[in-house]
Structures are given as C-alpha cells and as structure tokens.
Amino acid sequence: MSPRIGPGGVSHGAPRGRGRSRLLLRLVFLLAMAAAVVWGGGGLFGRSGDGGGSGEDGHPKPPPATGSDGSSSADPRPRGPASSTAGAPGASGLPRCVEGELTAEARDVIETITDGGEFEYPGKDGSTFGNREGLLPDESSGYYAEYTVPTPGEDDRGARRIVTGGDTTPTSPDTAPEHWYWTDDHYESFCEFSA
C-alpha cells in the first residue's frame, strides 16, 4: 500500500495501520520509562536507591563502603579503621581508641596542640570543625576544632585528623581541649581518646 497524498501533494506518512503501531510503540516506551523512574528511584538521572545522589549539603554522596572482598555494607554506623578496632564507648558514646591506634604523627600533633605550637597547615589547623557528618555529639558552632595529622607519602593533607572539643584555642597547656577525637578516614568514623 502506498502513502496517501493529501491536499497540495503533501504525504501523510505511512499507511494508517503502521502509524498507529508506531504511536502505540512510542506510548508504551514512554510509559515504561516513567515506570522505571518511579519504581527504580530515577537511576537513569543520577539518583538511585543505593545511597547515591546528593547529600543534604548538595555535595555528591560517597559510594557505599566496600570491604576488601568487594562486598558493600549499608550499615549506617561509623566504619573504617578508627572504629573497627575501637574499645568500649567513651563519654561521648563513640568508641574509645584502642592502645596503639594513634600514630606517631598523631602523638606529635597532640603535643603541638597542648603546647600551643606552630602547625603545618596554619590556615586549616585549629579551624572550626562543623561536624556536618553528625558523628560527634551535637554542640554549638565553634565548639570543635580540627588538626591535620600528616600521612607519610601523602603530598596533601591526607585523611587523618584530630578533632578537639571544648576550649579549642591552643595557647597554653592550661587551656587544653576537653574532648579529643581521632579519624583516619576523613570524618567517616571517629574514636575518642584522652590526651
């Protein structure tokens, strides 16, 4: 069957049967896409039900943690070396760091904090830690300060930090912070210790 020619010699496309089939096929495709977005969490458009997408602060969420065997965990508790070997909960409710968990570099930074000394990253060390992850106890803005703990072999600040709470002005041993926290995975987990 040949295409129909309308007024003025304009073709009206495929015969009626095929046109309806194509229209029906397009409609089914669009409905399937809409169903995928609704039921699948929108994975085609950057959102998915696996924890991807943007966090509350608008930054992309990190991918789920994976173990050394490649398995992933949806466990919301702090993970990583700072908490995986930690002891009983401390006063904050966070696990206490176990003996030997703090590195030699961390002990050097603790000494620098308590002595009120000079830091490797003066624009960053001693600055306010915002606790955006919500893993430390809720306190007012400015309560926490963070300090870089150098990582051998890293050419930047690395992932290791000491976070202090309370009087965070390192001016003398008399004003030592009240609370001390260690993270070696860039705020993914913390353990508490005493200096």
mmCIF file of C-alpha atoms in Angstrom:
data_model
loop_
_atom_site.group_PDB
_atom_site.id
_atom_site.type_symbol
_atom_site.label_atom_id
_atom_site.label_comp_id
_atom_site.label_asym_id
_atom_site.label_seq_id
_atom_site.Cartn_x
_atom_site.Cartn_y
_atom_site.Cartn_z
ATOM 1 C CA MET A 1 0.000 0.000 0.000
ATOM 2 C CA SER A 2 1.427 3.398 -0.930
ATOM 3 C CA PRO A 3 1.371 6.520 1.257
ATOM 4 C CA ARG A 4 -1.695 8.701 0.953
ATOM 5 C CA ILE A 5 -1.239 12.039 -0.708
ATOM 6 C CA GLY A 6 -3.305 14.822 0.783
ATOM 7 C CA PRO A 7 -4.309 18.250 -0.480
ATOM 8 C CA GLY A 8 -1.451 20.102 -2.113
ATOM 9 C CA GLY A 9 0.512 16.881 -2.719
ATOM 10 C CA VAL A 10 1.635 16.519 0.924
ATOM 11 C CA SER A 11 2.366 12.951 2.034
ATOM 12 C CA HIS A 12 0.678 11.818 5.229
ATOM 13 C CA GLY A 13 3.358 9.258 6.053
ATOM 14 C CA ALA A 14 2.900 5.540 6.473
ATOM 15 C CA PRO A 15 -0.404 3.796 5.992
ATOM 16 C CA ARG A 16 -2.838 4.108 8.887
ATOM 17 C CA GLY A 17 -2.054 0.694 10.394
ATOM 18 C CA ARG A 18 1.684 1.343 10.714
ATOM 19 C CA GLY A 19 1.188 4.861 12.048
ATOM 20 C CA ARG A 20 -0.959 3.569 14.864
ATOM 21 C CA SER A 21 1.564 0.837 15.636
ATOM 22 C CA ARG A 22 4.397 3.358 15.864
ATOM 23 C CA LEU A 23 2.311 5.647 18.028
ATOM 24 C CA LEU A 24 1.405 2.755 20.311
ATOM 25 C CA LEU A 25 5.063 1.658 20.486
ATOM 26 C CA ARG A 26 6.160 5.191 21.475
ATOM 27 C CA LEU A 27 3.441 5.388 24.098
ATOM 28 C CA VAL A 28 4.459 2.031 25.611
ATOM 29 C CA PHE A 29 8.115 3.140 25.644
ATOM 30 C CA LEU A 30 7.285 6.419 27.413
ATOM 31 C CA LEU A 31 5.139 4.624 29.991
ATOM 32 C CA ALA A 32 7.940 2.118 30.622
ATOM 33 C CA MET A 33 10.430 4.972 31.137
ATOM 34 C CA ALA A 34 8.072 6.709 33.557
ATOM 35 C CA ALA A 35 7.604 3.467 35.496
ATOM 36 C CA ALA A 36 11.382 2.959 35.665
ATOM 37 C CA VAL A 37 11.850 6.441 37.110
ATOM 38 C CA VAL A 38 9.088 5.985 39.693
ATOM 39 C CA TRP A 39 9.892 2.443 40.793
ATOM 40 C CA GLY A 40 13.629 2.436 40.177
ATOM 41 C CA GLY A 41 14.459 5.590 42.111
ATOM 42 C CA GLY A 42 15.452 7.512 38.990
ATOM 43 C CA GLY A 43 18.769 5.705 38.485
ATOM 44 C CA LEU A 44 18.888 6.891 34.877
ATOM 45 C CA PHE A 45 19.028 10.503 36.018
ATOM 46 C CA GLY A 46 21.726 10.407 38.717
ATOM 47 C CA ARG A 47 19.543 9.291 41.611
ATOM 48 C CA SER A 48 19.247 5.757 42.821
ATOM 49 C CA GLY A 49 18.073 3.887 45.836
ATOM 50 C CA ASP A 50 21.589 2.732 46.723
ATOM 51 C CA GLY A 51 22.657 5.902 48.539
ATOM 52 C CA GLY A 52 23.999 7.759 45.500
ATOM 53 C CA GLY A 53 22.989 11.244 44.501
ATOM 54 C CA SER A 54 23.393 14.395 46.532
ATOM 55 C CA GLY A 55 23.619 14.764 50.270
ATOM 56 C CA GLU A 56 21.845 17.383 52.358
ATOM 57 C CA ASP A 57 24.632 19.856 51.682
ATOM 58 C CA GLY A 58 24.266 19.465 47.886
ATOM 59 C CA HIS A 59 27.567 17.622 47.518
ATOM 60 C CA PRO A 60 27.594 14.151 45.980
ATOM 61 C CA LYS A 61 27.322 11.338 48.484
ATOM 62 C CA PRO A 62 30.263 8.945 48.581
ATOM 63 C CA PRO A 63 29.677 5.461 47.204
ATOM 64 C CA PRO A 64 28.772 2.768 49.732
ATOM 65 C CA ALA A 65 31.720 1.369 51.643
ATOM 66 C CA THR A 66 33.203 -1.793 50.268
ATOM 67 C CA GLY A 67 35.183 -4.378 52.115
ATOM 68 C CA SER A 68 38.459 -5.873 50.960
ATOM 69 C CA ASP A 69 36.440 -8.678 49.371
ATOM 70 C CA GLY A 70 34.453 -6.144 47.307
ATOM 71 C CA SER A 71 31.238 -6.575 49.272
ATOM 72 C CA SER A 72 29.317 -3.456 50.229
ATOM 73 C CA SER A 73 27.698 -2.594 53.504
ATOM 74 C CA ALA A 74 24.625 -0.482 54.120
ATOM 75 C CA ASP A 75 25.499 -0.331 57.835
ATOM 76 C CA PRO A 76 24.968 3.306 58.926
ATOM 77 C CA ARG A 77 27.377 3.040 61.874
ATOM 78 C CA PRO A 78 30.799 4.645 61.598
ATOM 79 C CA ARG A 79 33.170 2.380 59.748
ATOM 80 C CA GLY A 80 36.817 2.237 58.918
ATOM 81 C CA PRO A 81 39.943 1.737 60.984
ATOM 82 C CA ALA A 82 39.105 4.420 63.549
ATOM 83 C CA SER A 83 36.086 2.472 64.779
ATOM 84 C CA SER A 84 36.616 -1.093 63.633
ATOM 85 C CA THR A 85 39.216 -1.861 66.300
ATOM 86 C CA ALA A 86 37.936 0.531 68.932
ATOM 87 C CA GLY A 87 37.170 -0.316 72.516
ATOM 88 C CA ALA A 88 34.189 0.329 74.772
ATOM 89 C CA PRO A 89 32.226 3.547 74.295
ATOM 90 C CA GLY A 90 33.722 6.710 75.771
ATOM 91 C CA ALA A 91 31.904 9.588 77.464
ATOM 92 C CA SER A 92 30.622 10.825 74.080
ATOM 93 C CA GLY A 93 29.139 7.458 73.201
ATOM 94 C CA LEU A 94 31.738 6.992 70.468
ATOM 95 C CA PRO A 95 34.128 4.058 70.746
ATOM 96 C CA ARG A 96 37.351 4.680 72.624
ATOM 97 C CA CYS A 97 40.526 4.425 70.583
ATOM 98 C CA VAL A 98 42.471 1.299 71.429
ATOM 99 C CA GLU A 99 46.059 1.442 72.599
ATOM 100 C CA GLY A 100 48.434 1.923 69.696
ATOM 101 C CA GLU A 101 45.729 3.153 67.303
ATOM 102 C CA LEU A 102 47.073 6.704 67.275
ATOM 103 C CA THR A 103 50.113 7.038 65.042
ATOM 104 C CA ALA A 104 53.412 8.664 65.967
ATOM 105 C CA GLU A 105 52.374 11.617 63.786
ATOM 106 C CA ALA A 106 49.113 11.906 65.754
ATOM 107 C CA ARG A 107 51.017 11.952 69.045
ATOM 108 C CA ASP A 108 53.227 14.745 67.665
ATOM 109 C CA VAL A 109 50.143 16.802 66.726
ATOM 110 C CA ILE A 110 48.622 16.222 70.194
ATOM 111 C CA GLU A 111 51.817 17.560 71.748
ATOM 112 C CA THR A 112 51.753 20.579 69.426
ATOM 113 C CA ILE A 113 48.105 21.269 70.361
ATOM 114 C CA THR A 114 48.753 21.064 74.110
ATOM 115 C CA ASP A 115 51.930 23.151 73.824
ATOM 116 C CA GLY A 116 50.230 25.812 71.688
ATOM 117 C CA GLY A 117 52.867 25.370 68.997
ATOM 118 C CA GLU A 118 53.048 26.024 65.268
ATOM 119 C CA PHE A 119 51.102 23.803 62.877
ATOM 120 C CA GLU A 120 51.962 22.521 59.428
ATOM 121 C CA TYR A 121 48.761 23.985 57.922
ATOM 122 C CA PRO A 122 48.163 27.228 59.861
ATOM 123 C CA GLY A 123 45.137 28.247 57.766
ATOM 124 C CA LYS A 124 43.437 24.915 58.404
ATOM 125 C CA ASP A 125 44.798 23.542 61.670
ATOM 126 C CA GLY A 126 42.840 24.908 64.603
ATOM 127 C CA SER A 127 39.965 25.953 62.340
ATOM 128 C CA THR A 128 36.361 25.210 63.255
ATOM 129 C CA PHE A 129 35.185 21.690 62.534
ATOM 130 C CA GLY A 130 31.496 21.838 61.585
ATOM 131 C CA ASN A 131 30.530 18.222 62.428
ATOM 132 C CA ARG A 132 28.420 18.133 59.238
ATOM 133 C CA GLU A 133 28.580 14.358 59.322
ATOM 134 C CA GLY A 134 26.802 14.438 62.689
ATOM 135 C CA LEU A 135 29.005 11.718 64.176
ATOM 136 C CA LEU A 136 30.265 13.755 67.130
ATOM 137 C CA PRO A 137 27.965 14.931 69.943
ATOM 138 C CA ASP A 138 25.817 17.941 68.999
ATOM 139 C CA GLU A 139 27.426 21.165 70.200
ATOM 140 C CA SER A 140 27.230 24.832 69.279
ATOM 141 C CA SER A 141 29.114 26.202 66.296
ATOM 142 C CA GLY A 142 32.775 26.754 67.073
ATOM 143 C CA TYR A 143 32.919 24.039 69.739
ATOM 144 C CA TYR A 144 35.105 21.702 67.648
ATOM 145 C CA ALA A 145 38.458 22.385 66.005
ATOM 146 C CA GLU A 146 40.337 20.169 63.565
ATOM 147 C CA TYR A 147 44.026 19.484 63.111
ATOM 148 C CA THR A 148 45.831 17.736 60.270
ATOM 149 C CA VAL A 149 47.809 14.617 61.093
ATOM 150 C CA PRO A 150 50.406 14.152 58.347
ATOM 151 C CA THR A 151 50.343 10.858 56.467
ATOM 152 C CA PRO A 152 53.751 9.636 55.282
ATOM 153 C CA GLY A 153 53.850 9.505 51.490
ATOM 154 C CA GLU A 154 50.907 11.914 51.000
ATOM 155 C CA ASP A 155 51.579 15.179 49.192
ATOM 156 C CA ASP A 156 48.444 16.836 50.577
ATOM 157 C CA ARG A 157 46.678 16.982 53.959
ATOM 158 C CA GLY A 158 45.569 13.369 53.686
ATOM 159 C CA ALA A 159 42.617 11.854 55.556
ATOM 160 C CA ARG A 160 43.874 11.769 59.142
ATOM 161 C CA ARG A 161 42.667 14.371 61.634
ATOM 162 C CA ILE A 162 42.439 15.073 65.322
ATOM 163 C CA VAL A 163 39.275 16.927 66.291
ATOM 164 C CA THR A 164 39.097 18.609 69.682
ATOM 165 C CA GLY A 165 36.099 19.881 71.596
ATOM 166 C CA GLY A 166 35.662 22.468 74.311
ATOM 167 C CA ASP A 167 38.244 25.188 74.661
ATOM 168 C CA THR A 168 39.859 24.776 71.271
ATOM 169 C CA THR A 169 42.275 27.696 71.474
ATOM 170 C CA PRO A 170 45.738 26.131 71.640
ATOM 171 C CA THR A 171 47.517 28.853 73.606
ATOM 172 C CA SER A 172 48.888 27.055 76.641
ATOM 173 C CA PRO A 173 48.667 23.736 78.468
ATOM 174 C CA ASP A 174 46.187 25.430 80.842
ATOM 175 C CA THR A 175 43.607 25.689 78.051
ATOM 176 C CA ALA A 176 43.875 22.158 76.693
ATOM 177 C CA PRO A 177 40.721 20.935 74.938
ATOM 178 C CA GLU A 178 38.223 18.918 76.970
ATOM 179 C CA HIS A 179 37.470 16.293 74.302
ATOM 180 C CA TRP A 180 39.691 14.549 71.778
ATOM 181 C CA TYR A 181 38.675 12.532 68.704
ATOM 182 C CA TRP A 182 40.673 10.687 66.044
ATOM 183 C CA THR A 183 39.705 9.905 62.452
ATOM 184 C CA ASP A 184 41.927 8.270 59.888
ATOM 185 C CA ASP A 185 39.292 8.124 57.154
ATOM 186 C CA HIS A 186 38.412 11.815 56.685
ATOM 187 C CA TYR A 187 35.462 12.010 59.093
ATOM 188 C CA GLU A 188 33.803 8.713 58.069
ATOM 189 C CA SER A 189 34.358 7.434 61.620
ATOM 190 C CA PHE A 190 35.810 8.622 64.915
ATOM 191 C CA CYS A 191 37.118 7.180 68.128
ATOM 192 C CA GLU A 192 37.563 9.111 71.366
ATOM 193 C CA PHE A 193 40.785 9.343 73.373
ATOM 194 C CA SER A 194 42.326 11.225 76.278
ATOM 195 C CA ALA A 195 45.416 13.340 75.760
#
